[in-house]
Structures are given as C-alpha cells and as structure tokens.
PDB file of C-alpha atoms in Angstrom:
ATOM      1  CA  UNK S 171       0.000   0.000   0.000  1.00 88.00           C
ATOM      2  CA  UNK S 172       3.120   2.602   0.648  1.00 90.00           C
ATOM      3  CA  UNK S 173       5.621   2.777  -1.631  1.00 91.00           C
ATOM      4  CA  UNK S 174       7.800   5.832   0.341  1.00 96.00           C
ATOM      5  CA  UNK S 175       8.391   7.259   2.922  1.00 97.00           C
ATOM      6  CA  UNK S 176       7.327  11.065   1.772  1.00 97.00           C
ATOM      7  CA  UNK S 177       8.344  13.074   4.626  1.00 98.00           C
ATOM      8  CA  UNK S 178       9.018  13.208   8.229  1.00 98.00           C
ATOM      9  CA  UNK S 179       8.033  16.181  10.021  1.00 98.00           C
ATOM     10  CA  UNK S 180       9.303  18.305  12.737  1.00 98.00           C
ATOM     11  CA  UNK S 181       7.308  21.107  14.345  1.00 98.00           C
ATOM     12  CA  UNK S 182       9.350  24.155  15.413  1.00 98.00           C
ATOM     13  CA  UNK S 183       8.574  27.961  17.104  1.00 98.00           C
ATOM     14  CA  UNK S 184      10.550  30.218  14.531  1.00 98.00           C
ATOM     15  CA  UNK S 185      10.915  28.486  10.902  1.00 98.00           C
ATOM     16  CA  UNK S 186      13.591  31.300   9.668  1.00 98.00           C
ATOM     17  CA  UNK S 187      15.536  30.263  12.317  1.00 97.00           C
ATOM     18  CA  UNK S 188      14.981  26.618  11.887  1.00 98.00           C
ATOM     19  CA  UNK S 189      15.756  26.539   8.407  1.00 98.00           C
ATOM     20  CA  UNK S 190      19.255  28.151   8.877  1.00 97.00           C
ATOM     21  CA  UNK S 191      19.987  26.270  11.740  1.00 96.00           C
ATOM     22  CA  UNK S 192      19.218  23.283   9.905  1.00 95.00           C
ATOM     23  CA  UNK S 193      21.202  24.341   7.017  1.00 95.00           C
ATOM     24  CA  UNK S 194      24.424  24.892   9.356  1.00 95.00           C
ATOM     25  CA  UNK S 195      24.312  21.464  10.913  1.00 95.00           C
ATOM     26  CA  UNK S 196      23.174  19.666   8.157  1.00 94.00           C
ATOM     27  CA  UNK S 197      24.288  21.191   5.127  1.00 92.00           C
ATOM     28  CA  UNK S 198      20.393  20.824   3.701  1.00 90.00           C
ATOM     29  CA  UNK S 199      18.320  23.660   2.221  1.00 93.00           C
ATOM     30  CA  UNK S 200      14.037  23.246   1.444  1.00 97.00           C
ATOM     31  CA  UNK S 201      13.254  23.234  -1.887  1.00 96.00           C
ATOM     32  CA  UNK S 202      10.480  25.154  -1.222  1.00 94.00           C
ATOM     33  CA  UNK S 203       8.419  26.761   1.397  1.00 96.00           C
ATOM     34  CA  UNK S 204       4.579  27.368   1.213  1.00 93.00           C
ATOM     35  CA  UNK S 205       1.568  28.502   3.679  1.00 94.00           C
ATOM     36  CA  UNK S 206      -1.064  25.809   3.794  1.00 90.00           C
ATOM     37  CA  UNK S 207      -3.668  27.843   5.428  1.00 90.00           C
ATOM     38  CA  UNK S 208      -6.315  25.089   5.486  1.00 86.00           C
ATOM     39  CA  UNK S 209      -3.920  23.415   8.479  1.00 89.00           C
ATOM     40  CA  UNK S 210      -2.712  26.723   9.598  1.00 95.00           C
ATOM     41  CA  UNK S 211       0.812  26.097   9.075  1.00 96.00           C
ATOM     42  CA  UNK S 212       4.145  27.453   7.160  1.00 97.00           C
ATOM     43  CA  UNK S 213       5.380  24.043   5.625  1.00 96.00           C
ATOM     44  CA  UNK S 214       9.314  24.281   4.429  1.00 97.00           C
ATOM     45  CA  UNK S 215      10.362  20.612   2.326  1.00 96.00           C
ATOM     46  CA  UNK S 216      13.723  19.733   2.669  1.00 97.00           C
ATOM     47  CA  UNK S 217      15.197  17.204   0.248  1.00 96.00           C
ATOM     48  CA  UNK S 218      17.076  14.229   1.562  1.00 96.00           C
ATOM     49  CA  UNK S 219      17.531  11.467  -0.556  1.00 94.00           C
ATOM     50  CA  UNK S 220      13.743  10.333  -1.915  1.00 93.00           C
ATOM     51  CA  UNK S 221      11.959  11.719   0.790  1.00 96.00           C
ATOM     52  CA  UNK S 222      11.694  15.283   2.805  1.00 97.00           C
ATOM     53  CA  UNK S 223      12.507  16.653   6.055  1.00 97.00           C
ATOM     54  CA  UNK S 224       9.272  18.690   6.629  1.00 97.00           C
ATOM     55  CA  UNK S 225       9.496  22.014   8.865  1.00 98.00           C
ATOM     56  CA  UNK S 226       5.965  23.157  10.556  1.00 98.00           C
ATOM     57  CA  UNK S 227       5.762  26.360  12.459  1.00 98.00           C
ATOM     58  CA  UNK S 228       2.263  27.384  12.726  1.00 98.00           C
ATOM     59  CA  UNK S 229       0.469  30.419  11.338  1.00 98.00           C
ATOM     60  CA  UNK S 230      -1.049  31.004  15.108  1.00 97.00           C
ATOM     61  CA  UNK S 231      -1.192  29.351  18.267  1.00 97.00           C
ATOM     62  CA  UNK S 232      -4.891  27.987  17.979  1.00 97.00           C
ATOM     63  CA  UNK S 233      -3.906  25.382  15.361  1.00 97.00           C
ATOM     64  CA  UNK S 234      -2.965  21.587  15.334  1.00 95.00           C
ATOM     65  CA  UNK S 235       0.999  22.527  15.468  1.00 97.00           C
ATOM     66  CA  UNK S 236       0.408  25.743  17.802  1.00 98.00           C
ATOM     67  CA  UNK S 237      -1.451  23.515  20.395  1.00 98.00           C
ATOM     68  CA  UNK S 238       1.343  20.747  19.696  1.00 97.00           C
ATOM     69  CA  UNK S 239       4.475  23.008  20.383  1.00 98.00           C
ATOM     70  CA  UNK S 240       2.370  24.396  23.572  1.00 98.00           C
ATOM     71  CA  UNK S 241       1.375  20.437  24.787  1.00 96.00           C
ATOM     72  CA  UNK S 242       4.918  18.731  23.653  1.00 94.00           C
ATOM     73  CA  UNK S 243       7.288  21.420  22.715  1.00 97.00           C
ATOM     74  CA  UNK S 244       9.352  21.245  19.154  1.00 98.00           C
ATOM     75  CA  UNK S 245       9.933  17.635  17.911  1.00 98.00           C
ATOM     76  CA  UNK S 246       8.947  14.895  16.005  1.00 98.00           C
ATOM     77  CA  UNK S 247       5.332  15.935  14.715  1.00 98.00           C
ATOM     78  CA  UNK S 248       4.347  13.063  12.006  1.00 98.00           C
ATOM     79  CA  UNK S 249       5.759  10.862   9.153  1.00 98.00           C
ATOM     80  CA  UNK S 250       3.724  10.931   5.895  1.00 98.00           C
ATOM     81  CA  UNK S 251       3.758   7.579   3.425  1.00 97.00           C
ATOM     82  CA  UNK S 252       3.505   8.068  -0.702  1.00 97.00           C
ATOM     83  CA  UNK S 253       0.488   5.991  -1.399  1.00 97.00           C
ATOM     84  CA  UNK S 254      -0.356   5.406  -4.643  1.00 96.00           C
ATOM     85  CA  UNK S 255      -4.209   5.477  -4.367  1.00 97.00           C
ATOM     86  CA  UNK S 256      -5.615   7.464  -1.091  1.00 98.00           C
ATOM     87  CA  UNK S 257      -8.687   6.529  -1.274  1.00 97.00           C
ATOM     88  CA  UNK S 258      -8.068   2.722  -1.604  1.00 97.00           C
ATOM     89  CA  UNK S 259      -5.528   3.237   1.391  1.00 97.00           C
ATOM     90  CA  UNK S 260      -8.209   4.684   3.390  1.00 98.00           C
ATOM     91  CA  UNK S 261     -11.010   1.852   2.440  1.00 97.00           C
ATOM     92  CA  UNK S 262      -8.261  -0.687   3.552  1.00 96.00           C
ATOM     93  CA  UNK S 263      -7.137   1.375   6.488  1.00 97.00           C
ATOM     94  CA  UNK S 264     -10.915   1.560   7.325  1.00 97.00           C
ATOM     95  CA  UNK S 265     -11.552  -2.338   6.643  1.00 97.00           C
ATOM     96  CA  UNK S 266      -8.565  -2.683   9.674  1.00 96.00           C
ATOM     97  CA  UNK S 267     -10.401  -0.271  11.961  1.00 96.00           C
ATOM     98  CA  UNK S 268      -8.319   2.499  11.601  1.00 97.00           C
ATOM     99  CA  UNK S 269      -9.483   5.634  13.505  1.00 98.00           C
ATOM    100  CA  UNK S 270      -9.146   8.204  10.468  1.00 98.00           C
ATOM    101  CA  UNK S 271      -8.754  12.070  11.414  1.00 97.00           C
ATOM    102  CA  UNK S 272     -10.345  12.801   7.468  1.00 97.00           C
ATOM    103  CA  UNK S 273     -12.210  10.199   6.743  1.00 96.00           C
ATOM    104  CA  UNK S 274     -11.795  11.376   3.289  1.00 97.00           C
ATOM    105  CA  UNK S 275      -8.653  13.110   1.367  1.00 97.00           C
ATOM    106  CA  UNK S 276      -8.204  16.569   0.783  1.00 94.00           C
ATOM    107  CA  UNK S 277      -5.813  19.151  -0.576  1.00 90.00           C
ATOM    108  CA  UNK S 278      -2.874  19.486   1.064  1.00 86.00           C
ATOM    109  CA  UNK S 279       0.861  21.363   0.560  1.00 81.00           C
ATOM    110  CA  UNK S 280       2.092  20.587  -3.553  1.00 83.00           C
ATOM    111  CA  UNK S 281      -1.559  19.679  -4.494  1.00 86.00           C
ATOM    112  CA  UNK S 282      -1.235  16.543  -3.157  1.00 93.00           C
ATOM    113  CA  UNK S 283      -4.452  14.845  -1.471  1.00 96.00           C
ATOM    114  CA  UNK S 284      -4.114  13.656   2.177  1.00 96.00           C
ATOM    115  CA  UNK S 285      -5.465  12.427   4.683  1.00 97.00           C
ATOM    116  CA  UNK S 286      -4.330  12.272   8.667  1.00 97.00           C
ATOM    117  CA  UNK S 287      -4.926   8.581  10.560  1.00 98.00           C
ATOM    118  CA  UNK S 288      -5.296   9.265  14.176  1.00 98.00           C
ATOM    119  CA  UNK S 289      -2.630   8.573  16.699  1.00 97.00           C
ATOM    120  CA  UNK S 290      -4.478   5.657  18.660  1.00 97.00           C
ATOM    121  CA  UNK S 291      -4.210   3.248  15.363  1.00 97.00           C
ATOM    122  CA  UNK S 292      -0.725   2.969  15.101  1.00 97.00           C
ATOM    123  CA  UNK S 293       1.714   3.325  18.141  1.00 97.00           C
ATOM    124  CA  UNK S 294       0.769   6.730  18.932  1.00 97.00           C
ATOM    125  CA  UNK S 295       2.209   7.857  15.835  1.00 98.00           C
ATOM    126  CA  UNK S 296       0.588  10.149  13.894  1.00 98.00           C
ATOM    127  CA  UNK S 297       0.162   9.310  10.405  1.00 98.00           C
ATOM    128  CA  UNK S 298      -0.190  11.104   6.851  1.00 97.00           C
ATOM    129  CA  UNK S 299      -1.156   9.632   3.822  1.00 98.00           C
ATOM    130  CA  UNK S 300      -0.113  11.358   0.406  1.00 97.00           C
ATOM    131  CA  UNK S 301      -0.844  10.943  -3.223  1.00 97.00           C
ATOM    132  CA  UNK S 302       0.978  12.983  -5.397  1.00 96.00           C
ATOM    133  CA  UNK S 303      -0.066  14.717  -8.693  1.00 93.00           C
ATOM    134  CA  UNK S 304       0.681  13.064 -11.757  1.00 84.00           C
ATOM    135  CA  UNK S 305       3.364  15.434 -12.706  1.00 68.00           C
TER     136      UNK S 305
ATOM    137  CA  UNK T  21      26.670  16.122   4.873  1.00 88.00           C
ATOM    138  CA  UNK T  22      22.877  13.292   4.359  1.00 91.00           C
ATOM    139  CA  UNK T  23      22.438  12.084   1.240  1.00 91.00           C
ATOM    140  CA  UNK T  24      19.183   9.588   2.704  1.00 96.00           C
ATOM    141  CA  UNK T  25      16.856   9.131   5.510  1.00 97.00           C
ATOM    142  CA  UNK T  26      18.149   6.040   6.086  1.00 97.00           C
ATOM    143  CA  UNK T  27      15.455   5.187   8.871  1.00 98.00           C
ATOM    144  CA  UNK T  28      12.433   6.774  11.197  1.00 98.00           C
ATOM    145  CA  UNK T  29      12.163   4.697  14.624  1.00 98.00           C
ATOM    146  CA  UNK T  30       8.816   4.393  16.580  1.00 98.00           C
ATOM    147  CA  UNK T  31       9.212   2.951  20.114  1.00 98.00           C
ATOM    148  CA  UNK T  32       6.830   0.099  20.862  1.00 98.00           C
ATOM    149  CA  UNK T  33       6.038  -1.946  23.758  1.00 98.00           C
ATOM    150  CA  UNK T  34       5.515  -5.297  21.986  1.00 98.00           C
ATOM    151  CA  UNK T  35       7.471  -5.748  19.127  1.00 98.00           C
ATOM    152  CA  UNK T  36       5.442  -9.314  17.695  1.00 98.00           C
ATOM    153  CA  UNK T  37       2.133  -7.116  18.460  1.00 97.00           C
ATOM    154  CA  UNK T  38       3.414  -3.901  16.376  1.00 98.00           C
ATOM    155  CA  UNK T  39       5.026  -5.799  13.341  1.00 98.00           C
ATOM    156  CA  UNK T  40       1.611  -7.328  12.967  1.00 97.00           C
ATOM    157  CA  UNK T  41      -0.524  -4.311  13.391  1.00 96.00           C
ATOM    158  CA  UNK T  42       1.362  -2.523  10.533  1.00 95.00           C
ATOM    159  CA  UNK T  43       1.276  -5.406   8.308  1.00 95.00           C
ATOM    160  CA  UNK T  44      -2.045  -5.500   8.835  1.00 95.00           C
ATOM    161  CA  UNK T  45      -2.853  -1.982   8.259  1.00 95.00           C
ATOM    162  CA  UNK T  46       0.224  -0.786   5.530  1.00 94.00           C
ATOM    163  CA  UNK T  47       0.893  -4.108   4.292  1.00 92.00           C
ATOM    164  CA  UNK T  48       4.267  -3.680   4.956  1.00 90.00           C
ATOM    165  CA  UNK T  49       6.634  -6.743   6.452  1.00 92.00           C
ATOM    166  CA  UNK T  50      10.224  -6.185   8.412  1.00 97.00           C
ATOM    167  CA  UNK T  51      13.040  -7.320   6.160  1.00 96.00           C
ATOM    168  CA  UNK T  52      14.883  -8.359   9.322  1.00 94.00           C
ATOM    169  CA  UNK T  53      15.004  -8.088  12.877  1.00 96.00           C
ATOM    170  CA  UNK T  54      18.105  -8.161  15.603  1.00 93.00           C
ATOM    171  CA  UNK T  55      18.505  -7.502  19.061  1.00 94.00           C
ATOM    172  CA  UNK T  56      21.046  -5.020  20.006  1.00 90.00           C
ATOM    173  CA  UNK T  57      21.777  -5.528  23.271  1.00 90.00           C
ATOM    174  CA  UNK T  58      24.143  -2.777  23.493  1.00 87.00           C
ATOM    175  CA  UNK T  59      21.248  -0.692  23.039  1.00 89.00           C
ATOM    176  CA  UNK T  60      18.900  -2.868  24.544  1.00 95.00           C
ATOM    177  CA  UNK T  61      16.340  -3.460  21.513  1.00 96.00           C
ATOM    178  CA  UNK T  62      14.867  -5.712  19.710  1.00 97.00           C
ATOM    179  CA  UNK T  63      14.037  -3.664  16.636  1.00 96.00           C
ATOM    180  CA  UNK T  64      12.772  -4.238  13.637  1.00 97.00           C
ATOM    181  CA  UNK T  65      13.117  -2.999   9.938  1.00 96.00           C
ATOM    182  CA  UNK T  66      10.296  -2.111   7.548  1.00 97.00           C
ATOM    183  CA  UNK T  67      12.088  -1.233   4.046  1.00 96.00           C
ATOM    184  CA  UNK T  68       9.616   2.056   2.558  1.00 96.00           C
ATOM    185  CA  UNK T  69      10.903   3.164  -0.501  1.00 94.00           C
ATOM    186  CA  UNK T  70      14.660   3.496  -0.117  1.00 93.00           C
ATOM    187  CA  UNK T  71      14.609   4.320   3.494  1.00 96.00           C
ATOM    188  CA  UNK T  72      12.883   1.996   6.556  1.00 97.00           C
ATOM    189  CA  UNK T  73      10.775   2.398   9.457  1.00 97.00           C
ATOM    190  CA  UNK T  74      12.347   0.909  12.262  1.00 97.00           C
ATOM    191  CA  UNK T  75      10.190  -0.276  15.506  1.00 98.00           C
ATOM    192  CA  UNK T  76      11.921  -0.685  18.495  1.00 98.00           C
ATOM    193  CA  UNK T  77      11.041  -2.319  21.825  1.00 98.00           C
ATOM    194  CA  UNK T  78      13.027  -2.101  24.826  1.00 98.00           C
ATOM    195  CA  UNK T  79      14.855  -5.846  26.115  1.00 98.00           C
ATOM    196  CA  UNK T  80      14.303  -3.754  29.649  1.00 97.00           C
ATOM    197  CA  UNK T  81      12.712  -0.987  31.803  1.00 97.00           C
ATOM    198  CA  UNK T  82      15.992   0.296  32.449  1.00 97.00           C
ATOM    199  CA  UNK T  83      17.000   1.329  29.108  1.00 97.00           C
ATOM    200  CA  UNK T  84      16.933   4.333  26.599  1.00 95.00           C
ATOM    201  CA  UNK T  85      13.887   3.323  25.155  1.00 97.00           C
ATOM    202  CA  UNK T  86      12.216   1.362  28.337  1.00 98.00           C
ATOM    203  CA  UNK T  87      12.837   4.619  29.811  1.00 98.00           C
ATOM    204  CA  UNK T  88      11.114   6.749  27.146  1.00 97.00           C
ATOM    205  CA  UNK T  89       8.213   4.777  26.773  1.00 98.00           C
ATOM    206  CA  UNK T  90       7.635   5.110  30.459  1.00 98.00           C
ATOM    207  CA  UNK T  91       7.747   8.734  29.955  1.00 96.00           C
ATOM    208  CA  UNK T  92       6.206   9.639  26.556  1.00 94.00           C
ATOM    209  CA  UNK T  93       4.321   5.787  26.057  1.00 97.00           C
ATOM    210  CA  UNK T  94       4.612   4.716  22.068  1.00 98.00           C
ATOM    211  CA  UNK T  95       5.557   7.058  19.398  1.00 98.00           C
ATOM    212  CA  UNK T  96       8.097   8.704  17.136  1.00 98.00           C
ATOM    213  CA  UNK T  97      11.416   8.524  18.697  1.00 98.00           C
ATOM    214  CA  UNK T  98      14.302   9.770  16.249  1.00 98.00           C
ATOM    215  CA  UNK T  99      15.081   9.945  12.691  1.00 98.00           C
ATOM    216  CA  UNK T 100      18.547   8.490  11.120  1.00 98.00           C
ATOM    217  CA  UNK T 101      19.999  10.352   8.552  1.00 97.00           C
ATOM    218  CA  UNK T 102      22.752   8.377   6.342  1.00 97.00           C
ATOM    219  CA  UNK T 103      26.107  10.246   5.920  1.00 97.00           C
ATOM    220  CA  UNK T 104      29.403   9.030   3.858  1.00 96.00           C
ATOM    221  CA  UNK T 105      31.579   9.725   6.522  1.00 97.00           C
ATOM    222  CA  UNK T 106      30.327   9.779  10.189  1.00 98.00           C
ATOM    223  CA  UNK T 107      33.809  10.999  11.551  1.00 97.00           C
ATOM    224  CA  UNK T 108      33.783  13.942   9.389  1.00 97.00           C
ATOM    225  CA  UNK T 109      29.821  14.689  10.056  1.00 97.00           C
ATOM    226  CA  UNK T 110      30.825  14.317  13.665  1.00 98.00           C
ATOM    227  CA  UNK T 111      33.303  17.243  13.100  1.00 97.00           C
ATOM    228  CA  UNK T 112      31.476  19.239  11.470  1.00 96.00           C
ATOM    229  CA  UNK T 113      28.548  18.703  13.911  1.00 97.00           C
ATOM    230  CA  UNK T 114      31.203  19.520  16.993  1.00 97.00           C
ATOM    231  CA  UNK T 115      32.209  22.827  15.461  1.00 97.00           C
ATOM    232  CA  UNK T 116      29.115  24.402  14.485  1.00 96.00           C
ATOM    233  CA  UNK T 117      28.402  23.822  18.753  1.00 96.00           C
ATOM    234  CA  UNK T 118      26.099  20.623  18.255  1.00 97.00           C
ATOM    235  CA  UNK T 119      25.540  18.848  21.522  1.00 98.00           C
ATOM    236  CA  UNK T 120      26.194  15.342  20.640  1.00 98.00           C
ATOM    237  CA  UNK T 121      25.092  12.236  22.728  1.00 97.00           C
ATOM    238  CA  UNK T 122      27.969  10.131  21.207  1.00 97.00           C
ATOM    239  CA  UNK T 123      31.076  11.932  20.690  1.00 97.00           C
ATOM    240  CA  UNK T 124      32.833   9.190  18.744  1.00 97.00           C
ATOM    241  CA  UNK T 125      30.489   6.831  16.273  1.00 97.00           C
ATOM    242  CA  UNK T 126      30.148   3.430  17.649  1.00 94.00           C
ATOM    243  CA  UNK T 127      28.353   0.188  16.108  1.00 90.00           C
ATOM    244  CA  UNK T 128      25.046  -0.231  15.977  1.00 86.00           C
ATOM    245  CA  UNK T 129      22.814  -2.401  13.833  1.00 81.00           C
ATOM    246  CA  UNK T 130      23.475  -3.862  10.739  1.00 83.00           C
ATOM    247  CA  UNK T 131      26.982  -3.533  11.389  1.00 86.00           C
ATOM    248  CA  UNK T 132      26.789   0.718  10.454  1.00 93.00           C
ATOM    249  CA  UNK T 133      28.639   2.826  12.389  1.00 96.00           C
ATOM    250  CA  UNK T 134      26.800   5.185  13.902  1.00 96.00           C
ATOM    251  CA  UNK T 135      26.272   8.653  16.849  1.00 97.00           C
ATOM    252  CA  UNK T 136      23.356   9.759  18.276  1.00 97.00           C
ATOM    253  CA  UNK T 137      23.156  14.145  18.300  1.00 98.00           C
ATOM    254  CA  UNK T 138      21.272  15.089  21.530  1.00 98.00           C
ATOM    255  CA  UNK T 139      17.626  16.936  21.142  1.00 97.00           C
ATOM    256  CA  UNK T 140      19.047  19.429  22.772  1.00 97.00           C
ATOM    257  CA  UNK T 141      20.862  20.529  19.394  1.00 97.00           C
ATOM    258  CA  UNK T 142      17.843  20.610  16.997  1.00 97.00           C
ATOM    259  CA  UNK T 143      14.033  21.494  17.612  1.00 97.00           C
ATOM    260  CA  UNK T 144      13.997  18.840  20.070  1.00 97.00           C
ATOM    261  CA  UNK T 145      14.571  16.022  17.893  1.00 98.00           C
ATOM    262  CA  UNK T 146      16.769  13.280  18.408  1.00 98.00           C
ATOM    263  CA  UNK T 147      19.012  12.485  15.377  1.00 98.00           C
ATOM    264  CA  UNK T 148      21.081   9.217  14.337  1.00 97.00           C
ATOM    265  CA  UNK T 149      24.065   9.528  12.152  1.00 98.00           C
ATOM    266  CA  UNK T 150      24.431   6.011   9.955  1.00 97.00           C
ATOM    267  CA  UNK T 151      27.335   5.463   8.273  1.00 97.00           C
ATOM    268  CA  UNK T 152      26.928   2.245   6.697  1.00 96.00           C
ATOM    269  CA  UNK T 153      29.082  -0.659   5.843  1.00 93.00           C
ATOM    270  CA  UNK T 154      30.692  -0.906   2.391  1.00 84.00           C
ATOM    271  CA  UNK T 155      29.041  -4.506   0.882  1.00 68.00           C
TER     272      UNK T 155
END
C-alpha cells in the first residue's frame, strides 16, 4: 500500500531560524516553502535522498501545530507515506479499523491529497497519507 | 553532509504485536530483525521506498527506550539520517556547537557505524548519524 516514505516532520517555534539552523548542521536547504492555510501552518520541504525533512511552524497558536508546540514542545510531529491510491488506502485502512482524522482526502501542501490517521491506530504515531499529482 | 533518511524509529512496547498491526494496516513486512543488546532493543526494519521504518522495543525498563516509553508511552522517537563519513559529520557537527550524545560513532545495527546528536541541538529532535558498511 506505501511505496515511500514522503516526509518526516518536525514542528518548530521560529521556521527562519529553523531553516538556517538546519542548514548549518546539516548542510540541507528546502526546496520550497509554502503557507497551507487550510492546516494553519508554514510548511518548508527539505530534500534528503527520496523523501523530505518537513518544517511546521504554525500560522497562530490555535492550530494543530500551535497547540502541539504548547502540549509537547518542538519535535517529532508526524511521518507521511507516498500511497499510490488514497482513497483505496483509506477503504483498507478503514476495513482494519483504523481511527481516520479525514475520513476522506483533501488538498494538502504541492496539491497533493491527504489524509491524517489518528494517533491511537498505530503506536501513537501520527500518520499522513499522500498521493501525489501526476506530474 | 545526508544524502538519505536512512530510517524513522517508533518505540513500541511489543514488538510481535506492532510488526503485525502494521502489516495489517500498511501491508508492509520487516526485512529483518536483531537484538542489540548494546542498546537494549529488539528492533525491527520495515524497508519504505529506499529508506525503513524501524520499531523498536526495549529488552528492559531500564533502558533508553524502556525509559522513554515510560515517559512519553509509544511514538516517534528519532530519525537516522545516512552520511558518507560519520567521523567527518561528527566534526562538522562539533564545530558548528552541536551537543552530541555520542562523541565518537560506535556500532550499531546492521553492522553501520553510527552517533546519536542530543535533542538538545535541533528542535527537540533526536538524530542518528548512519554510516553504513561498504558490501
């Protein structure tokens, strides 16, 4: 059902700062850097190999990544798998008894369409699914 | 300095009862698993793409991730980034003021050498370096 490993994602305060403290350690710049107001966040993708280290800083504190920076603090935030069909993921995940955040995909950052599966499923990890454009 | 994700590791408290949970749900099946005692886990490797989740489960309570499961219960627990040269990324970790947990690379699994860089150092997030073996 996955075929990648998209992106991992770290949630941090100040993504200017972030982004060029990440650059000094790691040598690694985002390829690009977008808003995503629907989830209230300032997204920044950087490559590494076939996948992305994904910076969140939210737009405002009363959003899913302001209220986890003010529950948990920076860290870890989610990893997101490449699925080829999201909507056949989410009728399997569903068959399993998943508990789905979006029961149904939607728009996110690059025009993908994702969809969030809830912490309890899986190891209290926070998943994203993501099918990508055809180019 | 990373040329791959080589891995994202989710602590688990049962390793038999998480390897079948995400086959169930992703469909997804460990290409091998090893105990390193050294680091007192059983864990676990799910290839995605060209990078692999890794579970790990603690062979103890009193152990790095017995410890953090006590405190933070299942979830994301680092990311690995894969480096050419682990000595050199170690260097040039040190001198940009990096807090690092191992200050010389050591072995871990598979045989890869490898240095964990303290959460302190980066938006709370605790990196692996991975050097791995020449085949």
């Amino acid at each position: 059902m996955i075929y990648n490993i998209d992106h991992v994602a770290i949630a941090v305060h100040d993504m200017d700062e972030a982004i060029d403290h990440h650059r000094r350690l790691y040598g690694a710049e985002p390829m690009w850097r977008e808003d995503v107001e629907e989830q209230g966040v300032d997204e920044a993708m950087i490559p590494v190999g076939g996948s992305f280290v994904q910076l969140l800083a939210p737009l405002a504190d009363d959003t899913p990544v302001g209220r986890f920076l003010a529950k948990h603090g920076e860290g870890l935030h989610h990893i997101a798998y490449a699925v080829p069909d999201i909507d056949a993921a989410l009728d399997e995940l569903r068959s399993q008894g998943a508990r789905l955040i979006d029961e149904t995909a939607r728009t996110g950052g690059r025009g993908a369409k994702i969809a969030f599966v809830h912490p309890a499923t899986f190891a209290g990890t926070l998943i994203e699914l993501v099918e990508l454009p055809d180019e």
